[in-house]
Amino acid sequence: MAKKPNKPGRAKKQQSGGTPATVALTAAGVTYTVHAYEHDPAHPSYGEEAAEAMGVSPERVFKTLVADVDGALTVAVVPVAGQLDLKALAAAVGGKRAAMADPSLAERTTGYVRGGISPLGQRKRLATVLDASAAEHTTICVSAGRRGLEVELAPGDLAGLTDAVLAPIGRA
């Protein structure tokens, strides 16, 4: 009996306990550290919760946001200590207008839930912009693909794996 080919866009079976993000990192041979913590659903900010739980400066913990830039979904990775500058994001990808994407569309497109969206291992590869402040740090933390799970890696590795553009898209 012939094996069925994998359907395009479908992830292969994950390694035990892994997420698509950690599977992608392992497959790429990138050095990374996973940080797990107990997620509190009552906490008002996923990113700030992660920074507090890990004892890491909020400037080194980056949140993954999905925006619509001129009709195209785009990933923005910015420090949790600040906010996304939508005009700067649009300019970074050669667009004119940007707005936050509908959360359910972001979840369907990336394959992750809000608060656990990782810039790595997304269901559909999207244009990605990493805030330029990431280059100031030896390592940064981003979601590993679920709430309560972060991955720490070199910003250059993150940019390389996501084909990210580095640009000043965050603001205090």
Tab-separated table of C-alpha atoms in Angstrom:
chain	number	residue	atom	x	y	z
A	1	MET	CA	0.000	0.000	0.000
A	2	ALA	CA	1.450	3.411	-1.005
A	3	LYS	CA	1.997	6.090	1.619
A	4	LYS	CA	-0.127	9.202	1.367
A	5	PRO	CA	1.992	12.265	0.661
A	6	ASN	CA	1.889	15.052	3.243
A	7	LYS	CA	-0.618	17.733	2.352
A	8	PRO	CA	1.009	21.070	1.509
A	9	GLY	CA	0.946	23.451	4.464
A	10	ARG	CA	0.512	20.684	7.016
A	11	ALA	CA	3.186	20.381	9.674
A	12	LYS	CA	4.750	16.984	10.149
A	13	LYS	CA	4.291	15.298	13.491
A	14	GLN	CA	5.994	17.315	16.209
A	15	GLN	CA	8.736	15.969	18.387
A	16	SER	CA	7.458	14.860	21.780
A	17	GLY	CA	6.621	17.933	23.854
A	18	GLY	CA	7.824	20.312	21.157
A	19	THR	CA	6.011	23.117	19.433
A	20	PRO	CA	6.382	24.023	15.756
A	21	ALA	CA	8.720	26.826	16.934
A	22	THR	CA	11.075	24.549	18.874
A	23	VAL	CA	10.941	21.911	16.136
A	24	ALA	CA	11.994	24.589	13.603
A	25	LEU	CA	14.843	25.740	15.858
A	26	THR	CA	16.089	22.189	16.389
A	27	ALA	CA	15.875	21.405	12.677
A	28	ALA	CA	17.899	24.548	11.892
A	29	GLY	CA	20.588	23.614	14.432
A	30	VAL	CA	20.166	26.898	16.288
A	31	THR	CA	21.236	27.240	19.907
A	32	TYR	CA	18.271	28.167	22.091
A	33	THR	CA	16.944	27.806	25.628
A	34	VAL	CA	13.321	27.068	26.510
A	35	HIS	CA	11.821	28.830	29.528
A	36	ALA	CA	8.550	27.451	30.905
A	37	TYR	CA	6.437	29.166	33.532
A	38	GLU	CA	2.939	28.832	34.925
A	39	HIS	CA	0.660	31.060	32.831
A	40	ASP	CA	-1.856	33.118	34.814
A	41	PRO	CA	-4.973	33.733	32.684
A	42	ALA	CA	-5.836	36.736	34.862
A	43	HIS	CA	-2.583	38.579	34.067
A	44	PRO	CA	-3.315	41.663	31.928
A	45	SER	CA	-0.275	41.281	29.623
A	46	TYR	CA	1.156	38.048	28.216
A	47	GLY	CA	4.547	39.636	27.533
A	48	GLU	CA	4.938	41.361	30.871
A	49	GLU	CA	3.871	38.145	32.590
A	50	ALA	CA	6.620	36.274	30.731
A	51	ALA	CA	9.269	38.854	31.670
A	52	GLU	CA	8.236	38.783	35.340
A	53	ALA	CA	8.031	34.987	35.507
A	54	MET	CA	11.464	34.528	33.919
A	55	GLY	CA	13.115	37.410	35.794
A	56	VAL	CA	14.192	38.949	32.475
A	57	SER	CA	14.169	42.635	31.587
A	58	PRO	CA	11.065	43.536	29.525
A	59	GLU	CA	13.429	45.106	26.949
A	60	ARG	CA	14.743	41.574	26.182
A	61	VAL	CA	11.344	39.884	25.968
A	62	PHE	CA	9.676	40.429	22.591
A	63	LYS	CA	6.020	40.003	21.689
A	64	THR	CA	4.831	38.754	18.326
A	65	LEU	CA	2.034	40.794	16.790
A	66	VAL	CA	0.260	40.259	13.496
A	67	ALA	CA	-0.761	43.305	11.490
A	68	ASP	CA	-2.417	43.920	8.155
A	69	VAL	CA	-0.185	46.052	5.923
A	70	ASP	CA	-1.994	47.096	2.749
A	71	GLY	CA	-3.957	43.829	2.761
A	72	ALA	CA	-1.026	41.523	3.569
A	73	LEU	CA	-0.564	39.956	6.991
A	74	THR	CA	2.790	40.913	8.473
A	75	VAL	CA	4.507	39.814	11.690
A	76	ALA	CA	5.956	42.472	13.981
A	77	VAL	CA	8.301	41.444	16.806
A	78	VAL	CA	8.720	44.218	19.387
A	79	PRO	CA	9.788	44.500	23.044
A	80	VAL	CA	6.993	43.927	25.542
A	81	ALA	CA	8.172	47.109	27.296
A	82	GLY	CA	6.796	49.215	24.434
A	83	GLN	CA	4.254	49.336	21.650
A	84	LEU	CA	4.205	48.708	17.930
A	85	ASP	CA	4.451	51.792	15.717
A	86	LEU	CA	2.097	50.830	12.877
A	87	LYS	CA	3.339	53.592	10.549
A	88	ALA	CA	6.940	52.453	11.030
A	89	LEU	CA	5.913	48.830	10.382
A	90	ALA	CA	4.206	49.779	7.125
A	91	ALA	CA	7.268	51.769	6.030
A	92	ALA	CA	9.602	48.859	6.916
A	93	VAL	CA	7.861	46.601	4.394
A	94	GLY	CA	7.251	49.267	1.767
A	95	GLY	CA	3.588	49.709	2.639
A	96	LYS	CA	1.397	52.720	3.237
A	97	ARG	CA	-1.083	51.679	5.939
A	98	ALA	CA	-1.005	49.175	8.753
A	99	ALA	CA	-3.602	48.072	11.279
A	100	MET	CA	-3.690	45.249	13.769
A	101	ALA	CA	-5.002	42.047	12.203
A	102	ASP	CA	-8.175	40.408	13.374
A	103	PRO	CA	-7.092	38.095	16.241
A	104	SER	CA	-8.944	35.055	14.882
A	105	LEU	CA	-7.347	35.544	11.452
A	106	ALA	CA	-3.916	35.854	13.096
A	107	GLU	CA	-4.524	32.602	14.980
A	108	ARG	CA	-5.735	30.709	11.891
A	109	THR	CA	-2.881	31.971	9.735
A	110	THR	CA	-0.053	31.361	12.207
A	111	GLY	CA	-1.420	28.186	13.800
A	112	TYR	CA	-0.915	29.638	17.279
A	113	VAL	CA	-3.275	31.102	19.891
A	114	ARG	CA	-3.155	34.741	20.941
A	115	GLY	CA	-0.591	35.165	23.693
A	116	GLY	CA	1.326	32.217	22.285
A	117	ILE	CA	2.021	33.350	18.720
A	118	SER	CA	5.649	32.666	17.889
A	119	PRO	CA	7.511	34.262	14.997
A	120	LEU	CA	8.923	30.766	14.340
A	121	GLY	CA	7.236	27.687	12.904
A	122	GLN	CA	4.118	29.471	11.721
A	123	ARG	CA	1.593	27.597	9.611
A	124	LYS	CA	1.969	30.177	6.831
A	125	ARG	CA	5.237	32.069	6.451
A	126	LEU	CA	4.565	35.795	6.702
A	127	ALA	CA	6.756	38.823	6.102
A	128	THR	CA	8.442	39.570	9.440
A	129	VAL	CA	9.913	42.741	10.913
A	130	LEU	CA	12.067	42.574	14.054
A	131	ASP	CA	12.490	45.769	16.045
A	132	ALA	CA	16.028	47.098	15.640
A	133	SER	CA	16.481	47.227	19.436
A	134	ALA	CA	16.873	43.421	19.378
A	135	ALA	CA	20.407	43.917	18.025
A	136	GLU	CA	21.378	45.577	21.331
A	137	HIS	CA	21.061	42.239	23.153
A	138	THR	CA	23.084	39.036	23.024
A	139	THR	CA	19.860	37.042	23.374
A	140	ILE	CA	16.166	37.852	23.348
A	141	CYS	CA	13.091	35.876	24.338
A	142	VAL	CA	10.058	35.244	22.124
A	143	SER	CA	7.076	32.963	22.449
A	144	ALA	CA	7.882	29.312	21.853
A	145	GLY	CA	4.366	28.696	20.573
A	146	ARG	CA	2.128	28.518	23.598
A	147	ARG	CA	1.269	30.584	26.630
A	148	GLY	CA	3.746	29.973	29.418
A	149	LEU	CA	6.566	28.902	27.093
A	150	GLU	CA	9.314	31.204	25.812
A	151	VAL	CA	12.426	30.539	23.786
A	152	GLU	CA	15.663	32.499	24.242
A	153	LEU	CA	17.942	32.870	21.234
A	154	ALA	CA	20.301	35.247	19.486
A	155	PRO	CA	18.475	38.015	17.580
A	156	GLY	CA	20.520	37.234	14.472
A	157	ASP	CA	19.317	33.633	14.540
A	158	LEU	CA	15.700	34.777	14.840
A	159	ALA	CA	16.131	37.242	11.973
A	160	GLY	CA	17.806	34.609	9.810
A	161	LEU	CA	15.186	31.922	10.396
A	162	THR	CA	12.264	34.265	9.720
A	163	ASP	CA	13.924	36.316	6.948
A	164	ALA	CA	13.103	39.315	9.122
A	165	VAL	CA	13.839	42.904	8.261
A	166	LEU	CA	15.393	44.801	11.183
A	167	ALA	CA	13.772	48.212	11.587
A	168	PRO	CA	12.827	50.632	14.391
A	169	ILE	CA	9.143	49.626	14.691
A	170	GLY	CA	8.763	49.828	18.468
A	171	ARG	CA	8.083	52.867	20.591
A	172	ALA	CA	8.178	53.431	24.335
